[in-house]
PDB file of C-alpha atoms in Angstrom:
ATOM      1  CA  UNK H   1      22.120  -6.272   9.210  1.00 57.00           C
ATOM      2  CA  UNK H   2      18.136  -6.891   8.290  1.00 73.00           C
ATOM      3  CA  UNK H   3      17.132  -9.998   7.063  1.00 83.00           C
ATOM      4  CA  UNK H   4      15.565 -10.119   3.267  1.00 95.00           C
ATOM      5  CA  UNK H   5      12.342 -10.641   2.922  1.00 97.00           C
ATOM      6  CA  UNK H   6      10.770 -12.406  -0.415  1.00 97.00           C
ATOM      7  CA  UNK H   7       6.997 -11.288  -0.476  1.00 98.00           C
ATOM      8  CA  UNK H   8       5.612 -13.635  -2.844  1.00 97.00           C
ATOM      9  CA  UNK H   9       1.377 -13.077  -2.354  1.00 97.00           C
ATOM     10  CA  UNK H  10      -1.314 -12.050  -5.077  1.00 97.00           C
ATOM     11  CA  UNK H  11       1.815 -14.358  -7.979  1.00 97.00           C
ATOM     12  CA  UNK H  12       0.301 -16.705  -9.429  1.00 93.00           C
ATOM     13  CA  UNK H  13       1.993 -20.068  -9.731  1.00 90.00           C
ATOM     14  CA  UNK H  14       4.835 -20.140 -11.026  1.00 93.00           C
ATOM     15  CA  UNK H  15       6.055 -17.084  -9.874  1.00 96.00           C
ATOM     16  CA  UNK H  16       6.303 -17.385  -5.848  1.00 95.00           C
ATOM     17  CA  UNK H  17       8.324 -20.444  -6.769  1.00 94.00           C
ATOM     18  CA  UNK H  18      10.591 -18.815  -8.846  1.00 95.00           C
ATOM     19  CA  UNK H  19      11.074 -15.921  -6.384  1.00 96.00           C
ATOM     20  CA  UNK H  20      11.940 -18.523  -3.297  1.00 96.00           C
ATOM     21  CA  UNK H  21      14.875 -20.192  -6.449  1.00 96.00           C
ATOM     22  CA  UNK H  22      16.145 -16.530  -7.051  1.00 96.00           C
ATOM     23  CA  UNK H  23      16.630 -16.378  -3.113  1.00 96.00           C
ATOM     24  CA  UNK H  24      18.418 -19.835  -2.484  1.00 96.00           C
ATOM     25  CA  UNK H  25      20.576 -19.145  -4.950  1.00 95.00           C
ATOM     26  CA  UNK H  26      21.860 -15.852  -3.503  1.00 92.00           C
ATOM     27  CA  UNK H  27      22.386 -17.615   0.215  1.00 94.00           C
ATOM     28  CA  UNK H  28      25.640 -18.263   1.510  1.00 94.00           C
ATOM     29  CA  UNK H  29      26.533 -20.473   4.376  1.00 94.00           C
ATOM     30  CA  UNK H  30      24.855 -19.638   7.250  1.00 94.00           C
ATOM     31  CA  UNK H  31      22.939 -16.398   5.838  1.00 96.00           C
ATOM     32  CA  UNK H  32      18.495 -17.003   5.962  1.00 97.00           C
ATOM     33  CA  UNK H  33      15.864 -14.948   4.142  1.00 98.00           C
ATOM     34  CA  UNK H  34      11.526 -15.039   4.685  1.00 98.00           C
ATOM     35  CA  UNK H  35       9.514 -16.528   2.329  1.00 98.00           C
ATOM     36  CA  UNK H  36       5.931 -14.816   2.852  1.00 98.00           C
ATOM     37  CA  UNK H  37       3.442 -16.564   0.338  1.00 98.00           C
ATOM     38  CA  UNK H  38      -0.525 -16.719   0.309  1.00 97.00           C
ATOM     39  CA  UNK H  39      -0.479 -20.608   0.846  1.00 95.00           C
ATOM     40  CA  UNK H  40       1.267 -23.915   2.325  1.00 96.00           C
ATOM     41  CA  UNK H  41       4.305 -24.713  -0.269  1.00 95.00           C
ATOM     42  CA  UNK H  42       4.286 -28.289   0.016  1.00 95.00           C
ATOM     43  CA  UNK H  43       6.593 -29.010  -3.288  1.00 94.00           C
ATOM     44  CA  UNK H  44       8.711 -26.265  -1.994  1.00 96.00           C
ATOM     45  CA  UNK H  45       9.003 -27.225   1.483  1.00 97.00           C
ATOM     46  CA  UNK H  46       9.657 -31.207   0.313  1.00 97.00           C
ATOM     47  CA  UNK H  47      12.567 -29.991  -1.931  1.00 96.00           C
ATOM     48  CA  UNK H  48      14.144 -27.912   1.284  1.00 97.00           C
ATOM     49  CA  UNK H  49      13.570 -30.726   3.294  1.00 97.00           C
ATOM     50  CA  UNK H  50      15.376 -33.039   0.208  1.00 97.00           C
ATOM     51  CA  UNK H  51      18.406 -30.472  -0.268  1.00 96.00           C
ATOM     52  CA  UNK H  52      18.966 -30.007   3.667  1.00 96.00           C
ATOM     53  CA  UNK H  53      17.879 -26.588   4.332  1.00 97.00           C
ATOM     54  CA  UNK H  54      16.761 -25.457   7.263  1.00 97.00           C
ATOM     55  CA  UNK H  55      13.312 -23.977   7.373  1.00 98.00           C
ATOM     56  CA  UNK H  56      10.331 -22.965   9.848  1.00 98.00           C
ATOM     57  CA  UNK H  57       6.711 -22.682   8.802  1.00 98.00           C
ATOM     58  CA  UNK H  58       4.457 -19.859  10.735  1.00 98.00           C
ATOM     59  CA  UNK H  59       0.975 -18.359   9.813  1.00 97.00           C
ATOM     60  CA  UNK H  60       0.551 -15.318  10.092  1.00 97.00           C
ATOM     61  CA  UNK H  61      -2.625 -12.625  11.838  1.00 97.00           C
ATOM     62  CA  UNK H  62      -3.018 -11.799   8.099  1.00 96.00           C
ATOM     63  CA  UNK H  63      -3.404 -15.873   6.972  1.00 96.00           C
ATOM     64  CA  UNK H  64      -0.072 -15.352   4.734  1.00 98.00           C
ATOM     65  CA  UNK H  65       2.160 -18.375   5.433  1.00 98.00           C
ATOM     66  CA  UNK H  66       5.942 -17.166   6.827  1.00 98.00           C
ATOM     67  CA  UNK H  67       8.767 -19.533   6.285  1.00 98.00           C
ATOM     68  CA  UNK H  68      12.016 -18.842   7.221  1.00 98.00           C
ATOM     69  CA  UNK H  69      14.646 -20.535   5.041  1.00 98.00           C
ATOM     70  CA  UNK H  70      18.145 -21.072   5.988  1.00 97.00           C
ATOM     71  CA  UNK H  71      21.251 -22.598   4.546  1.00 96.00           C
ATOM     72  CA  UNK H  72      23.556 -24.934   6.790  1.00 92.00           C
TER      73      UNK H  72
END
C-alpha cells in the first residue's frame, strides 16, 4: 500500500492547515501520511506534539518541507 501524500504547496493559509486536519481525521492507529508544504508549519507541529502524533520533518532538494505524520 502506498503512503498517502498531501501536497499543500502553493496554497494560501489556512488551507494547508485545513488539509492537514482533514488527513489527520482520516488516520487510523498505526497509519501515516506525508504532508508537503512551502514552509515550516510551527503551529501544526505544536498541535501534533500536544495530541501525541509522531512526526519527522525533512527538507527536500526543491526547498519544500516534508513531514511524515503518524498516528500512534
